[in-house]
Amino acid sequence: MTNLTKQKPPLWFWIVSGFALIWNALGVNQYLHQAYKTDYFKSLYPDPKIMDIVLNTPSWVMAAYATAVIFGALGSLLLLLRKKWAHLFLFISLLGIMTQMVHTLFMSGALEIYGPGAIIMPVFVLIVGISLLLLSRTAVSKLWIN
């Protein structure tokens, strides 16, 4: 049996992990508004064409969205708790992000409505997901979490 002791993570690890938890908690909140089609959510889309696309999002995309934000929030929490499971949870979150982005960028028709600006947020979300996965891998390798 190996005796691995945790190493103290740097301050930036705590800051990034805290922001990651907030980011993903906001994602969970947005997902719940979309899943339950709240009045707040509907007010975000005054254009009827866009509202129609959003309200008719396929269930497999909503499942990918839920996977992305719920596993992302749990993975971020596990980072803060210094648990190695964070890496697996953030990997599953990234799979959800990628699945959702395939629909958003290539199947939904958002590019025709929004133009090239429709790419900005999905790419940013993907970059955040990849960055969190790399952070968790680094944290495991440096024994900040185990």
Coordinates of C-alpha atoms in Angstrom, one line a residue:
M1 CA 0.0 0.0 0.0
T2 CA 1.4 3.4 -1.0
N3 CA 1.2 6.2 1.5
L4 CA 0.3 9.3 -0.5
T5 CA -0.1 12.5 1.4
K6 CA -1.9 15.5 0.1
Q7 CA 0.2 18.5 -0.8
K8 CA -1.1 22.0 -0.1
P9 CA -2.6 23.6 -3.2
P10 CA -1.7 27.1 -4.2
L11 CA -4.1 30.0 -3.6
W12 CA -5.0 30.2 -7.2
F13 CA -6.3 26.6 -7.1
W14 CA -8.9 27.7 -4.5
I15 CA -9.9 30.8 -6.4
V16 CA -10.3 29.0 -9.7
S17 CA -12.2 26.1 -8.0
G18 CA -14.5 28.6 -6.3
F19 CA -15.2 30.4 -9.5
A20 CA -15.8 27.0 -11.2
L21 CA -18.4 26.1 -8.6
I22 CA -20.2 29.5 -9.1
W23 CA -20.0 29.1 -12.9
N24 CA -21.5 25.6 -12.8
A25 CA -24.1 26.6 -10.2
L26 CA -25.3 29.4 -12.5
G27 CA -25.4 26.7 -15.3
V28 CA -27.6 24.5 -13.1
N29 CA -29.9 27.5 -12.5
Q30 CA -30.1 28.3 -16.2
Y31 CA -30.8 24.6 -17.0
L32 CA -33.6 24.5 -14.5
H33 CA -35.2 27.6 -15.9
Q34 CA -35.0 26.1 -19.4
A35 CA -36.2 22.7 -18.4
Y36 CA -39.2 24.1 -16.6
K37 CA -39.8 26.8 -19.2
T38 CA -40.2 29.5 -16.6
D39 CA -41.5 33.0 -17.4
Y40 CA -38.0 34.4 -16.6
F41 CA -36.5 32.0 -19.2
K42 CA -39.1 33.0 -21.8
S43 CA -38.4 36.7 -21.2
L44 CA -34.8 36.1 -22.4
Y45 CA -36.0 35.3 -25.9
P46 CA -38.3 38.0 -27.3
D47 CA -37.8 36.8 -30.9
P48 CA -40.4 34.2 -31.7
K49 CA -38.1 32.2 -34.1
I50 CA -35.5 31.9 -31.4
M51 CA -38.1 31.1 -28.8
D52 CA -39.4 28.3 -31.0
I53 CA -35.9 26.8 -31.4
V54 CA -35.2 27.0 -27.7
L55 CA -38.5 25.6 -26.5
N56 CA -38.2 22.7 -29.0
T57 CA -34.8 21.6 -27.9
P58 CA -34.6 17.8 -28.2
S59 CA -34.7 15.8 -25.0
W60 CA -31.2 14.3 -25.7
V61 CA -29.8 17.8 -25.8
M62 CA -31.5 18.7 -22.5
A63 CA -30.0 15.5 -21.0
A64 CA -26.6 16.5 -22.2
Y65 CA -27.1 20.0 -20.8
A66 CA -28.1 18.6 -17.4
T67 CA -25.1 16.2 -17.5
A68 CA -22.8 19.1 -18.3
V69 CA -23.9 21.5 -15.6
I70 CA -24.7 19.0 -12.8
F71 CA -21.5 17.0 -13.1
G72 CA -19.6 20.3 -13.6
A73 CA -21.0 21.6 -10.3
L74 CA -20.3 18.4 -8.5
G75 CA -16.8 18.1 -10.0
S76 CA -16.1 21.7 -8.9
L77 CA -17.3 21.0 -5.4
L78 CA -15.1 17.9 -5.3
L79 CA -12.2 20.0 -6.3
L80 CA -12.9 22.3 -3.3
L81 CA -13.2 19.2 -1.1
R82 CA -9.9 17.9 -2.6
K83 CA -11.3 14.6 -3.8
K84 CA -9.9 12.7 -6.8
W85 CA -13.4 12.0 -8.1
A86 CA -13.4 15.6 -9.4
H87 CA -11.5 14.5 -12.4
L88 CA -14.1 11.8 -13.4
F89 CA -17.0 14.2 -12.8
L90 CA -15.4 17.0 -14.8
F91 CA -14.7 14.5 -17.6
I92 CA -18.4 13.5 -17.7
S93 CA -19.3 17.2 -17.7
L94 CA -17.1 17.8 -20.7
L95 CA -18.7 14.9 -22.6
G96 CA -22.1 16.6 -21.9
I97 CA -20.8 20.0 -23.1
M98 CA -19.5 18.5 -26.3
T99 CA -22.7 16.6 -27.0
Q100 CA -24.8 19.7 -26.4
M101 CA -22.4 21.9 -28.6
V102 CA -22.8 19.5 -31.5
H103 CA -26.5 20.3 -31.5
T104 CA -26.1 24.0 -30.8
L105 CA -23.5 24.6 -33.5
F106 CA -24.5 22.2 -36.2
M107 CA -28.1 21.1 -35.8
S108 CA -30.2 23.8 -34.2
G109 CA -30.1 26.5 -36.9
A110 CA -28.6 29.0 -34.4
L111 CA -25.9 30.0 -36.8
E112 CA -28.4 31.1 -39.4
I113 CA -30.3 33.2 -36.9
Y114 CA -27.4 34.7 -34.8
G115 CA -24.7 34.5 -37.4
P116 CA -21.0 33.9 -36.3
G117 CA -21.8 35.4 -32.9
A118 CA -23.6 32.2 -32.0
I119 CA -20.2 30.5 -31.7
I120 CA -18.8 32.7 -29.0
M121 CA -20.6 31.3 -25.9
P122 CA -20.4 27.6 -26.9
V123 CA -16.7 27.9 -27.6
F124 CA -16.2 29.7 -24.3
V125 CA -18.1 27.0 -22.4
L126 CA -16.0 24.3 -24.1
I127 CA -12.8 26.1 -23.1
V128 CA -13.9 26.4 -19.5
G129 CA -14.8 22.7 -19.5
I130 CA -11.4 21.6 -20.9
S131 CA -9.6 24.0 -18.5
L132 CA -11.4 22.5 -15.5
L133 CA -10.6 19.0 -16.6
L134 CA -6.9 19.9 -17.1
L135 CA -6.9 21.6 -13.6
S136 CA -8.3 18.4 -12.0
R137 CA -5.6 16.3 -13.8
T138 CA -2.9 18.7 -12.6
A139 CA -4.4 18.6 -9.1
V140 CA -4.3 14.8 -9.0
S141 CA -0.7 14.6 -10.4
K142 CA 0.6 17.2 -7.9
L143 CA -1.3 15.4 -5.0
W144 CA -3.4 18.5 -4.3
I145 CA -6.4 16.1 -4.3
N146 CA -6.5 12.4 -3.8

